PDB file of C-alpha atoms and ligand atoms in Angstrom:
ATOM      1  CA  UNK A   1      42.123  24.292 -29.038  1.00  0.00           C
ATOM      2  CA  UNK A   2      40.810  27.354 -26.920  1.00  0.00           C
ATOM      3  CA  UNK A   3      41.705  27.563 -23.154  1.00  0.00           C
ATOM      4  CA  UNK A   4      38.958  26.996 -20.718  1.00  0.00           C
ATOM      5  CA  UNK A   5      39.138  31.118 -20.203  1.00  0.00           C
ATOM      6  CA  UNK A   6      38.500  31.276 -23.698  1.00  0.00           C
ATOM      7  CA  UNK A   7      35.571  28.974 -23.557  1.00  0.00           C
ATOM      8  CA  UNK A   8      33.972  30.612 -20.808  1.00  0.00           C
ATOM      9  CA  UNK A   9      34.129  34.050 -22.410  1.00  0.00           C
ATOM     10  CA  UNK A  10      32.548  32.708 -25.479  1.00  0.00           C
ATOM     11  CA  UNK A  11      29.722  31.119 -23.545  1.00  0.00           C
ATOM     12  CA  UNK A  12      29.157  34.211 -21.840  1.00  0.00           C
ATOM     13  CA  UNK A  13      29.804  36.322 -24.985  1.00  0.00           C
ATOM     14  CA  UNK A  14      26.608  33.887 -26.903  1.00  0.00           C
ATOM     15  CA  UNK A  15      24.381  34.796 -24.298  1.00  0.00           C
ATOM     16  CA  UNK A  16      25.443  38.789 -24.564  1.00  0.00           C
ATOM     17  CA  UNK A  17      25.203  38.816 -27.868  1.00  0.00           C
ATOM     18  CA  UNK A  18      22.081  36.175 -28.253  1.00  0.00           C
ATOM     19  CA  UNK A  19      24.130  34.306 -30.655  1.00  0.00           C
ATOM     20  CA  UNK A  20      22.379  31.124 -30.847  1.00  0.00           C
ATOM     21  CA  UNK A  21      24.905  29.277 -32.898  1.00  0.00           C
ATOM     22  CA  UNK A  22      27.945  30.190 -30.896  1.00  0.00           C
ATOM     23  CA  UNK A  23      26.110  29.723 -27.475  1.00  0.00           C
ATOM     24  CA  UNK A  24      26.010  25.822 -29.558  1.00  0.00           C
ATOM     25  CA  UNK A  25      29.637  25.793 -30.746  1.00  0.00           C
ATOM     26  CA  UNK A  26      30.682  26.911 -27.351  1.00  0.00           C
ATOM     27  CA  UNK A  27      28.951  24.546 -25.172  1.00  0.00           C
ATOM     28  CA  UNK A  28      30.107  21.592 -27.409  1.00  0.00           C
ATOM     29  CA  UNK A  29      33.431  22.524 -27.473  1.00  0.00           C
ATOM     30  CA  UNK A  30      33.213  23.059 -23.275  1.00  0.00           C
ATOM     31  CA  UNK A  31      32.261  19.669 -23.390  1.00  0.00           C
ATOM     32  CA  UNK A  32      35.169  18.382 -25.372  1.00  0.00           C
ATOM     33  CA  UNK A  33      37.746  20.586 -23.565  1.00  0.00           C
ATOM     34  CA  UNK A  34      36.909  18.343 -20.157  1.00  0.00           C
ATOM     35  CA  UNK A  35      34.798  21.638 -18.573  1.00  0.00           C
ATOM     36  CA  UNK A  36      32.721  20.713 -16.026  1.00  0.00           C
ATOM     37  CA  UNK A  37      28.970  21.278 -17.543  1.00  0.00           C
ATOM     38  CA  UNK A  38      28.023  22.793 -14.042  1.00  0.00           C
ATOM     39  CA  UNK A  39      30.277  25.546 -13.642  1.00  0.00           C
ATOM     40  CA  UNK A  40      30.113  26.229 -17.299  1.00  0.00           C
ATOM     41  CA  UNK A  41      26.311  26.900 -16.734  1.00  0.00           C
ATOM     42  CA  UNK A  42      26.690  28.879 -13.729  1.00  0.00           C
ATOM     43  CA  UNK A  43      30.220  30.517 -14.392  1.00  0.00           C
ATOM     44  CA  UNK A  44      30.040  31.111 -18.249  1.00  0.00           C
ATOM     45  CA  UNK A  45      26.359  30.924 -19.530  1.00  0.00           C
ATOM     46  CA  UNK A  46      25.410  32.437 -16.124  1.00  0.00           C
ATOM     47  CA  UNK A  47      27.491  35.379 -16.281  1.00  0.00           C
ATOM     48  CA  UNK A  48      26.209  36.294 -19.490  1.00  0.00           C
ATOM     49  CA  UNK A  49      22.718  36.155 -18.401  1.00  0.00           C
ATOM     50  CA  UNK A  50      23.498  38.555 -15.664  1.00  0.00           C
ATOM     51  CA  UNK A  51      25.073  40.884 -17.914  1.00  0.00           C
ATOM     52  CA  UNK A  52      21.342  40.669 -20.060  1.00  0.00           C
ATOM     53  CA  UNK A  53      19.433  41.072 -16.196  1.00  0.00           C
ATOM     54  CA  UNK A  54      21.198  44.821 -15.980  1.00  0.00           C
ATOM     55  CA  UNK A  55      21.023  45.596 -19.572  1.00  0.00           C
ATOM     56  CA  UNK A  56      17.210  45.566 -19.413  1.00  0.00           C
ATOM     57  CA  UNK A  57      16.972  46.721 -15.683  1.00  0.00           C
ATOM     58  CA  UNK A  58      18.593  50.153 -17.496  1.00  0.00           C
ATOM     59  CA  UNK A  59      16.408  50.011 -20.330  1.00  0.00           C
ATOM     60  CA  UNK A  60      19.637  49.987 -22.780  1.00  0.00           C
ATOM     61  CA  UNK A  61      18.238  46.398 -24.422  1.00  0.00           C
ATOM     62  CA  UNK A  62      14.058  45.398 -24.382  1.00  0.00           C
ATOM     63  CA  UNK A  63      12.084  42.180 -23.980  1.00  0.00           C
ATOM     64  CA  UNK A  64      13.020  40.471 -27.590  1.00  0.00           C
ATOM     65  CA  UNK A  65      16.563  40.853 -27.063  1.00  0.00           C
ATOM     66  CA  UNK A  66      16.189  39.335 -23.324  1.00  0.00           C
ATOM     67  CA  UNK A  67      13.935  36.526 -25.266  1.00  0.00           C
ATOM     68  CA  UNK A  68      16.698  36.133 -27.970  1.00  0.00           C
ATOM     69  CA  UNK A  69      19.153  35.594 -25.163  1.00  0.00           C
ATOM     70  CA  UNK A  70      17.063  33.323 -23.308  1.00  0.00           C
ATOM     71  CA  UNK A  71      17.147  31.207 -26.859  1.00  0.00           C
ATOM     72  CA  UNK A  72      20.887  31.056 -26.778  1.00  0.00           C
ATOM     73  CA  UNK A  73      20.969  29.934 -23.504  1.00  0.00           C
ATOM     74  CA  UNK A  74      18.360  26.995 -24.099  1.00  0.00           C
ATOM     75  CA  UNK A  75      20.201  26.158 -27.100  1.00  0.00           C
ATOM     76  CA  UNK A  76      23.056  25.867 -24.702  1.00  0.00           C
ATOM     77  CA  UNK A  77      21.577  24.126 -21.680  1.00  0.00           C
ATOM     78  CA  UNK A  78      20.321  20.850 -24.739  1.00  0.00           C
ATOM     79  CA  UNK A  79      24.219  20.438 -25.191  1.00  0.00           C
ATOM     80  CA  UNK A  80      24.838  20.166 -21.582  1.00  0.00           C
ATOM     81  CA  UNK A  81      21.724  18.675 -20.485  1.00  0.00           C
ATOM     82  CA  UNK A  82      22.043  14.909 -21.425  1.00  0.00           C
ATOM     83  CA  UNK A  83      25.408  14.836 -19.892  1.00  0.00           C
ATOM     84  CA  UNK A  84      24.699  16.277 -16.838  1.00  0.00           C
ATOM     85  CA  UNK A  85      21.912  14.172 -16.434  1.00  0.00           C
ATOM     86  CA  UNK A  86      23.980  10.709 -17.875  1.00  0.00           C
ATOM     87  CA  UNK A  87      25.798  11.023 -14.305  1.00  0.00           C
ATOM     88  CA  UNK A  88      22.922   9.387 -12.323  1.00  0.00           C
ATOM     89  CA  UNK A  89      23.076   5.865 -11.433  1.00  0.00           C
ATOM     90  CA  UNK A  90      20.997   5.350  -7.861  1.00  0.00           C
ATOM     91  CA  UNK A  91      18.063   8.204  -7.404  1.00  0.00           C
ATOM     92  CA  UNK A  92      19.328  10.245  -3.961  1.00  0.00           C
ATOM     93  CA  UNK A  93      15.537  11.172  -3.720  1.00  0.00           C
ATOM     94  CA  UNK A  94      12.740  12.899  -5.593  1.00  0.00           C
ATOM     95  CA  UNK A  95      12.509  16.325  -6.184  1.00  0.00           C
ATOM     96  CA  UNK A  96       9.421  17.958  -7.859  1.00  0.00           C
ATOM     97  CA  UNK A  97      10.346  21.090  -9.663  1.00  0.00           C
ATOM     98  CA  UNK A  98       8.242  23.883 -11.295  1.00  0.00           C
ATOM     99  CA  UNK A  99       7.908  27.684 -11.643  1.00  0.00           C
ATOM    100  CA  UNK A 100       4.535  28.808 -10.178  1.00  0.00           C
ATOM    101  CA  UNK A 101       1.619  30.161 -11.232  1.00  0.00           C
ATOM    102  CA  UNK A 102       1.782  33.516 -13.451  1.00  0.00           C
ATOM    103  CA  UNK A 103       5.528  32.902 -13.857  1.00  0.00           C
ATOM    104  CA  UNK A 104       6.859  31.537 -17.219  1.00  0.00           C
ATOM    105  CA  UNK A 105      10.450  32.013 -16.631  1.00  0.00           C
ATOM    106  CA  UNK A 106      11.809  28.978 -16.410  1.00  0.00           C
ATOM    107  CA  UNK A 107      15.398  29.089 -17.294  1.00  0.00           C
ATOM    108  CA  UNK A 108      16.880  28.942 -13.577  1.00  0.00           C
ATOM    109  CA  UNK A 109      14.240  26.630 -13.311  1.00  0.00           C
ATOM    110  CA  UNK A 110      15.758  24.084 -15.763  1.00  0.00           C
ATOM    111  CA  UNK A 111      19.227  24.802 -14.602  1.00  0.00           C
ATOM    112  CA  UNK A 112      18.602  23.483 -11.162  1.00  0.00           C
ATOM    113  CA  UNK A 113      16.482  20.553 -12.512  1.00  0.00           C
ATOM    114  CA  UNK A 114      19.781  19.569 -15.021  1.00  0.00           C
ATOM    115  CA  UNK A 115      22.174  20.039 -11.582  1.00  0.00           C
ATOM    116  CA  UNK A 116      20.065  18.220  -9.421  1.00  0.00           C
ATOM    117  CA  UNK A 117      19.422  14.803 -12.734  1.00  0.00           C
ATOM    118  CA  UNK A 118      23.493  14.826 -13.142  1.00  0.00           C
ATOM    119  CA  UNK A 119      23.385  14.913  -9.004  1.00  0.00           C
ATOM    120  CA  UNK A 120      21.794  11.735  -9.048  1.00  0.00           C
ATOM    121  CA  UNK A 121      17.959  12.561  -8.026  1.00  0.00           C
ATOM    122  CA  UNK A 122      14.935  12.085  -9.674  1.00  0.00           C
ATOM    123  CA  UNK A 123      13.468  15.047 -10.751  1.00  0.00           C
ATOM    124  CA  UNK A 124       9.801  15.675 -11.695  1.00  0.00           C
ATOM    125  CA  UNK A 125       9.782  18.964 -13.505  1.00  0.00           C
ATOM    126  CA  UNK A 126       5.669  19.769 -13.951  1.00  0.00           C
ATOM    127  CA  UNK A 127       6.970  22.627 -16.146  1.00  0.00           C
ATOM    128  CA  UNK A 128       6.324  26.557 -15.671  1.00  0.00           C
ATOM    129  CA  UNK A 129       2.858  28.493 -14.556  1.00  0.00           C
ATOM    130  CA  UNK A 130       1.762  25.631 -12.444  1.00  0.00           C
ATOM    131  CA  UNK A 131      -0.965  25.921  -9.717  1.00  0.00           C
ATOM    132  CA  UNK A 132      -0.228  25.480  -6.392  1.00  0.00           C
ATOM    133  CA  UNK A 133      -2.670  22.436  -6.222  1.00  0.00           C
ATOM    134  CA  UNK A 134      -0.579  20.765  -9.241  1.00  0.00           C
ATOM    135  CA  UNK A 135       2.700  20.929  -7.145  1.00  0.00           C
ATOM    136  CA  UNK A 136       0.903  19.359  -4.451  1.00  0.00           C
ATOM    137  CA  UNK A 137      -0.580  16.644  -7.354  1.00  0.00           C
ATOM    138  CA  UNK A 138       2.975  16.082  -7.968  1.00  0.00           C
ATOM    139  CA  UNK A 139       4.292  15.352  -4.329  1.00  0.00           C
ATOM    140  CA  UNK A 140       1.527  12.687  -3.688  1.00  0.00           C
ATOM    141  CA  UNK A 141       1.703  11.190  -7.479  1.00  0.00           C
ATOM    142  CA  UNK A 142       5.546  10.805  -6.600  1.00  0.00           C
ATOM    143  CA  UNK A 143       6.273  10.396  -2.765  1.00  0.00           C
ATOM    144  CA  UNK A 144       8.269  13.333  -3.733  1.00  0.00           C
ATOM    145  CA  UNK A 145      10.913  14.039  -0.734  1.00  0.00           C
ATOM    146  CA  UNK A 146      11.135  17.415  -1.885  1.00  0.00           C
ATOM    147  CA  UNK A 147       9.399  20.548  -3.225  1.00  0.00           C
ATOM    148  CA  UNK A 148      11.106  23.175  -5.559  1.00  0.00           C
ATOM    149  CA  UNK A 149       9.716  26.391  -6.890  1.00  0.00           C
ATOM    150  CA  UNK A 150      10.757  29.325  -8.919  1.00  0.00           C
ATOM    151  CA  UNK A 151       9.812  32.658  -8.812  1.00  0.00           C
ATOM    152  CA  UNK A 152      11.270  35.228 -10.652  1.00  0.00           C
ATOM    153  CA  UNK A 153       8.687  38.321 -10.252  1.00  0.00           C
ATOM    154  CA  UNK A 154       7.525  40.114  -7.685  1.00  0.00           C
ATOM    155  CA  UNK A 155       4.032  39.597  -8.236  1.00  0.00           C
ATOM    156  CA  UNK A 156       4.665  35.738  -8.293  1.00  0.00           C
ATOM    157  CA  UNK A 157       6.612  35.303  -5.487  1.00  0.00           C
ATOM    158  CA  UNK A 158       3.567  35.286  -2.931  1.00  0.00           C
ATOM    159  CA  UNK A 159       2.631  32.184  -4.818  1.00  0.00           C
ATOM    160  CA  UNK A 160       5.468  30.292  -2.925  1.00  0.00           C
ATOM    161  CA  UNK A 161       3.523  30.935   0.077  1.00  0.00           C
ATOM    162  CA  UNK A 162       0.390  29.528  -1.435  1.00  0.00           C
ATOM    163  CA  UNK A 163       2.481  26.281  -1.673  1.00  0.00           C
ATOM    164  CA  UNK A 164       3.819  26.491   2.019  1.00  0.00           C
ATOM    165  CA  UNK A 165      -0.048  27.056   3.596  1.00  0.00           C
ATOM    166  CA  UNK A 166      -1.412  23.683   1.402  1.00  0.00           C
ATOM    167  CA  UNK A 167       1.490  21.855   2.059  1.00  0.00           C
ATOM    168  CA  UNK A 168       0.486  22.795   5.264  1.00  0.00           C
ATOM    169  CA  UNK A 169      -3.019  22.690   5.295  1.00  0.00           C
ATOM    170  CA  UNK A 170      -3.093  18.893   3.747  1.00  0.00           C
ATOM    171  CA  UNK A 171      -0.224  17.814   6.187  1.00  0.00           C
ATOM    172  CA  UNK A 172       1.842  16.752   3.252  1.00  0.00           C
ATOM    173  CA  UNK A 173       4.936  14.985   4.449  1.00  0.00           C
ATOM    174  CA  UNK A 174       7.519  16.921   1.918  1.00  0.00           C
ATOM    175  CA  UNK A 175      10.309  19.678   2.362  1.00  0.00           C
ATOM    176  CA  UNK A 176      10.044  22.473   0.529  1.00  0.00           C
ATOM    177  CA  UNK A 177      12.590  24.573  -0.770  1.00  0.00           C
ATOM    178  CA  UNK A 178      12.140  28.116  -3.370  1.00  0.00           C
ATOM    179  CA  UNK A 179      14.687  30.413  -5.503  1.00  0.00           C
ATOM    180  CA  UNK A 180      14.350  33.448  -8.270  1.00  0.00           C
ATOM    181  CA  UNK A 181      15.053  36.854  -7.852  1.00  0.00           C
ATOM    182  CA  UNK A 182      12.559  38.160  -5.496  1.00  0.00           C
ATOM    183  CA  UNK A 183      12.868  35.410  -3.385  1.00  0.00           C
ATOM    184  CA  UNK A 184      15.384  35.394   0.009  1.00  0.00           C
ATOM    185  CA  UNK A 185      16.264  33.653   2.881  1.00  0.00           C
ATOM    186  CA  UNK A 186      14.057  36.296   4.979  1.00  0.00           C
ATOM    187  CA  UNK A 187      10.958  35.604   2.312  1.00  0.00           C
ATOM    188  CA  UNK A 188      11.464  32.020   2.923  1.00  0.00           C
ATOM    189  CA  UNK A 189      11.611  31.894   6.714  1.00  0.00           C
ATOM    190  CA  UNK A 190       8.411  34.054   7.239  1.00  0.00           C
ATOM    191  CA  UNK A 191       6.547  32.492   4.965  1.00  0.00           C
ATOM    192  CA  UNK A 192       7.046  29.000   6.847  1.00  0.00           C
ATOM    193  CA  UNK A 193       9.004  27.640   4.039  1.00  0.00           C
ATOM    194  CA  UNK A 194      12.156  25.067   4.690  1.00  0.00           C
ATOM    195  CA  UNK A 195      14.822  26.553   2.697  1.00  0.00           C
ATOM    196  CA  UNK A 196      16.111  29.488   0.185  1.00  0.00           C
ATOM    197  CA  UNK A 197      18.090  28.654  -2.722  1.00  0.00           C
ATOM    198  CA  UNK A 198      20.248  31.221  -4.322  1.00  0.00           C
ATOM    199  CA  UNK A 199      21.678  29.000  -7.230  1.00  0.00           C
ATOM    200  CA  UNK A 200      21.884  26.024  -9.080  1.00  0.00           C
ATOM    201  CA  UNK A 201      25.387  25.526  -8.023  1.00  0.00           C
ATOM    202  CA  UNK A 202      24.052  25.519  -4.504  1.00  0.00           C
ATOM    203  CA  UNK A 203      20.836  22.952  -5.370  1.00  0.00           C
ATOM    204  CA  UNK A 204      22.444  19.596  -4.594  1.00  0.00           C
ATOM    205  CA  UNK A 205      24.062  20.757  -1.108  1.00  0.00           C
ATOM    206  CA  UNK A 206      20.998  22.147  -0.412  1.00  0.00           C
ATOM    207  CA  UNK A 207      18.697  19.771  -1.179  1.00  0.00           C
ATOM    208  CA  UNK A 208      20.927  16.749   0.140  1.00  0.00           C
ATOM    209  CA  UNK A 209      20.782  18.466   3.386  1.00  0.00           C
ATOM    210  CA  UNK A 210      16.989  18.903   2.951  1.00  0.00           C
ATOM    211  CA  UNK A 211      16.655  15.189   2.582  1.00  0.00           C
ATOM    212  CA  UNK A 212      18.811  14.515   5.459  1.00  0.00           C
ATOM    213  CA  UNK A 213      16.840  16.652   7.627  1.00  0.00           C
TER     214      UNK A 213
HETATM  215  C1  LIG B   1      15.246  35.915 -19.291  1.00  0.00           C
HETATM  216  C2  LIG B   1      14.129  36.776 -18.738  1.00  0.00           C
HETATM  217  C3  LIG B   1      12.883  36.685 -19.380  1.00  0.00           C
HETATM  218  C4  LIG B   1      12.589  35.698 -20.520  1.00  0.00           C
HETATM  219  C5  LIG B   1      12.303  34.317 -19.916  1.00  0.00           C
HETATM  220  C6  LIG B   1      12.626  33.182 -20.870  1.00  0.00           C
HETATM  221  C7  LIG B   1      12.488  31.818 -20.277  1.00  0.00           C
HETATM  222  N1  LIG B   1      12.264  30.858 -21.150  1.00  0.00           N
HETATM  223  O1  LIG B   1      12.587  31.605 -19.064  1.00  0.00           O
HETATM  224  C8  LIG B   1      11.326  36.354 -21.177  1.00  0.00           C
HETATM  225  C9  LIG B   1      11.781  37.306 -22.264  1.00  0.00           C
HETATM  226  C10 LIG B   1      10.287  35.384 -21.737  1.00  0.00           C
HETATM  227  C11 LIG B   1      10.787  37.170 -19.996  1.00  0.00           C
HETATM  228  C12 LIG B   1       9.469  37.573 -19.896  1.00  0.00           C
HETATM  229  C13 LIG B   1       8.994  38.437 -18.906  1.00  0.00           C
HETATM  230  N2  LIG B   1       9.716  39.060 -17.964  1.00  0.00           N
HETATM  231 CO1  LIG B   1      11.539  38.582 -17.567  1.00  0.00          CO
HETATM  232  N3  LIG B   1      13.328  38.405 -17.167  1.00  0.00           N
HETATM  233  C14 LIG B   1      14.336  37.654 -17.618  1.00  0.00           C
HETATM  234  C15 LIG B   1      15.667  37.982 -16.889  1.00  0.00           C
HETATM  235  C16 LIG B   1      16.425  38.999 -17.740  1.00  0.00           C
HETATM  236  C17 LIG B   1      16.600  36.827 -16.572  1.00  0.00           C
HETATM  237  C18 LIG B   1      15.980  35.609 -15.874  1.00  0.00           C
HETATM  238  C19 LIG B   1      16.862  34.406 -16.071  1.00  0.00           C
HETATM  239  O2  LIG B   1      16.595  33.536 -16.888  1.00  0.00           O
HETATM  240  N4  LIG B   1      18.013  34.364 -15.364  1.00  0.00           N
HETATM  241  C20 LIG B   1      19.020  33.310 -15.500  1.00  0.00           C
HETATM  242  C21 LIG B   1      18.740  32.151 -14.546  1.00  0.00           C
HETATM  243  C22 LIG B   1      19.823  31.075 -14.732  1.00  0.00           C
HETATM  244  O3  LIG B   1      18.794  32.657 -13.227  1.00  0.00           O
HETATM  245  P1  LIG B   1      17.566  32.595 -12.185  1.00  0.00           P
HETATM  246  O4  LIG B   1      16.288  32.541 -12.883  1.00  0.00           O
HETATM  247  O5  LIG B   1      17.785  33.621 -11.155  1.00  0.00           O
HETATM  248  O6  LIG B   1      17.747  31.155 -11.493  1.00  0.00           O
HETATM  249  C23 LIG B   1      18.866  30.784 -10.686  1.00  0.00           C
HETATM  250  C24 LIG B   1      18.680  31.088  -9.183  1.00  0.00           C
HETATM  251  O7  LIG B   1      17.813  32.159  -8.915  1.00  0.00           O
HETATM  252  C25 LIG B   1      18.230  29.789  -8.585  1.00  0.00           C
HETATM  253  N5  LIG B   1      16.805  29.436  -8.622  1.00  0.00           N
HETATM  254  C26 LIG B   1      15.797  30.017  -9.294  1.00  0.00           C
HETATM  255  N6  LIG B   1      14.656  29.381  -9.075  1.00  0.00           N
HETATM  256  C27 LIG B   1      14.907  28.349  -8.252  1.00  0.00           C
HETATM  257  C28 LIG B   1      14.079  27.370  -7.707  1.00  0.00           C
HETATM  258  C29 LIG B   1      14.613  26.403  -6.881  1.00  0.00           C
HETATM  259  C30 LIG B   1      13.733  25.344  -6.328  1.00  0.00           C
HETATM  260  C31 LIG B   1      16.002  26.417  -6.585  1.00  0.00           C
HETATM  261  C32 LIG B   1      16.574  25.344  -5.729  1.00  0.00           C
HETATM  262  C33 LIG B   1      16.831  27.409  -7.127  1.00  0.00           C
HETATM  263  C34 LIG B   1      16.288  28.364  -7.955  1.00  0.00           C
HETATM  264  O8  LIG B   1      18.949  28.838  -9.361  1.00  0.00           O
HETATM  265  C35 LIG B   1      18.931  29.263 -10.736  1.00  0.00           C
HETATM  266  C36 LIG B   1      20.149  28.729 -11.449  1.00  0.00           C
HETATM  267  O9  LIG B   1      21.335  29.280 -10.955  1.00  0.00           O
HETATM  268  C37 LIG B   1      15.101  38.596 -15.553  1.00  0.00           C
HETATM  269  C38 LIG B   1      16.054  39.514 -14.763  1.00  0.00           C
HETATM  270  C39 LIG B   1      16.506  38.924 -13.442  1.00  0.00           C
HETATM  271  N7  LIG B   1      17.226  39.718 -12.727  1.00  0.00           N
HETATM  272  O10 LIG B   1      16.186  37.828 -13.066  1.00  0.00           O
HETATM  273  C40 LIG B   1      13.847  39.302 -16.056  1.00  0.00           C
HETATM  274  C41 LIG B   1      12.642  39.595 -15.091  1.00  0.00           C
HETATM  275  C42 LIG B   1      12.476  38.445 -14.115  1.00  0.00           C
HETATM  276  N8  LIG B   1      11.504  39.684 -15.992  1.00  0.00           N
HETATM  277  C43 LIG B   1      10.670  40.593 -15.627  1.00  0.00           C
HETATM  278  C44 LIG B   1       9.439  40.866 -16.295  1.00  0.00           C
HETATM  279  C45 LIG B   1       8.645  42.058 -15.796  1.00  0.00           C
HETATM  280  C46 LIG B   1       8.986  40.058 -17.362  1.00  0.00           C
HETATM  281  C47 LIG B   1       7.652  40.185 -18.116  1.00  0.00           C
HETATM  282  C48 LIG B   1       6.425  40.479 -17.252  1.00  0.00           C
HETATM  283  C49 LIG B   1       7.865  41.268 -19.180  1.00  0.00           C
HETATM  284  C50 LIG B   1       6.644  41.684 -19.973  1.00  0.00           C
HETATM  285  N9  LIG B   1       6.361  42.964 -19.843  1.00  0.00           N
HETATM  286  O11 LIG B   1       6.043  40.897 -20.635  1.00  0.00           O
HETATM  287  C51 LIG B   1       7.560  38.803 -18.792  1.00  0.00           C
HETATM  288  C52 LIG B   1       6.943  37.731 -17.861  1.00  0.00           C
HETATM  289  C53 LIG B   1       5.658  37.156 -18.231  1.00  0.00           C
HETATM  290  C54 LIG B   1       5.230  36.108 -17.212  1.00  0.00           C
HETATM  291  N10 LIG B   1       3.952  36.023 -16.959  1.00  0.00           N
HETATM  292  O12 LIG B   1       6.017  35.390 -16.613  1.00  0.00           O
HETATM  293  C55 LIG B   1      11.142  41.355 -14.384  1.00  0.00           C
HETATM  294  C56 LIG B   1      10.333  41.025 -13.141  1.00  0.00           C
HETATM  295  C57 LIG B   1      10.065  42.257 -12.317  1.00  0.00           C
HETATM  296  C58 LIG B   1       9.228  41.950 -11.130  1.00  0.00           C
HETATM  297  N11 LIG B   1       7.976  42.282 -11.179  1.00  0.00           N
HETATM  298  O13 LIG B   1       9.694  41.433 -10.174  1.00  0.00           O
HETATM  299  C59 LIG B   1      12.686  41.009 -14.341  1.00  0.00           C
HETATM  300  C60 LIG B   1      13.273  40.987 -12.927  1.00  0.00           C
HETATM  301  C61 LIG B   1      13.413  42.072 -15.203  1.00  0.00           C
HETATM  302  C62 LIG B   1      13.325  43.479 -14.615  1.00  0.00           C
HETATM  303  N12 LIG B   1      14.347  43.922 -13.942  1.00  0.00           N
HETATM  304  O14 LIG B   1      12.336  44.142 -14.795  1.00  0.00           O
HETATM  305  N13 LIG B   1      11.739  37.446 -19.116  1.00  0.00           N
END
């Protein structure tokens, strides 16, 4: 049996190399080996993905090879997924999740959504290129204690202020909290928003404190 070391570098290796079959092979044998699906994600599947992020940001790999790794890691995040999620037994609150409009990146997105199931919430994930007027449809449809979005461009990000003003403007009782790339804690606090979310790791604390107030 490989060490957990071992295990980690392949998970990060399947997602360098966009090997779906090993990104499966690894995750299932994480599972087996006792790994905590969490830090697997973040610390082995996670690590890889970064490596991909700087690859492309210096134009050394191109979009199919960033979509080919984004494959692995899905295939990766269905092994992990049900038993993340298996750990909820009472719902800590409801959480509606999407990324917004213009955006279809939605791996970070599903990462937080599979931390925050396996923390115990009930998440309501509307998907990715969603309106901010669907979000809202969401946090009335679901008394939803809590509103997550992800942005991972630039020229999506201002959308997470869109969400902010009508949350606003229709005096919707529900905290709101963002992540992605372009986003920050500065981005967050002048656009009026409640909180900035740098990981999935992070998600649960965060979001437990959100509910808390
Ligand atoms: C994978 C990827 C893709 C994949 C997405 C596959 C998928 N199914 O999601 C594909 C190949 C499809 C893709 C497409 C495009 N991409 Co792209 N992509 C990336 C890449 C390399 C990694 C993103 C990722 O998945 N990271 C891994 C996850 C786990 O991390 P994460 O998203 O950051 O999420 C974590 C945290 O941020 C946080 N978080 C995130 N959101 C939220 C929300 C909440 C509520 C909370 C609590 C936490 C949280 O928790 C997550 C888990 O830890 C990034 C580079 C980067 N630096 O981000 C570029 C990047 C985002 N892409 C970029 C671009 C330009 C594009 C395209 C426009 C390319 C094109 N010319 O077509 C298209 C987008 C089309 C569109 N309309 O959306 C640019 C954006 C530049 C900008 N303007 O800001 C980037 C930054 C690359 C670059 N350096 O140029 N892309």
């Amino acid at each position: 049996m490989s060490s957990k070391e071992e295990i980690m570098a392949s998970l990060k290796k399947s997602i360098e190399t966009w090997d779906v079959k090993l990104a499966e092979s690894a995750a299932k044998e994480a599972l087996d080996a006792g790994i905590d699906p969490g830090d697997a994600v973040e610390n082995g599947l996670g690590k890889g993905m970064e490596t991909i992020s700087k690859l492309f940001d210096e134009a050394k790999i191109f979009l199919p090879q960033v979509l080919a790794a984004s494959k692995a890691m899905e295939k990766a995040l269905e092994v992990f997924e049900p038993v993340m999620v298996k750990g909820s037994t009472s719902s800590r609150g409801t959480v509606v999740l999407a990324t917004v409009l213009g955006d279809i990146h939605e791996i970070g997105k599903n990462v937080v959504a599979a931390m925050l199931k396996g923390a115990g919430f009930n998440v309501v994930d509307i998907g990715r290129d969603v309106a901010p007027e669907k979000f809202l449809e969401a946090v009335k449809e679901n008394k939803a204690d809590v509103v997550g979005a992800s942005a991972l461009m630039t020229t999506t990000v201002v959308v997470q202020k869109d969400i902010v003003d009508l949350v606003k403007e229709e005096n919707v009782s529900v905290k709101t909290i963002f992540g992605g790339a372009p986003a920050s804690a500065e981005w967050v606090e002048s656009i009026g928003g409640d909180m900035y979310c740098p990981s999935g790791a992070e998600a649960v604390e965060l979001v437990t404190k959100l509910i808390k107030g």
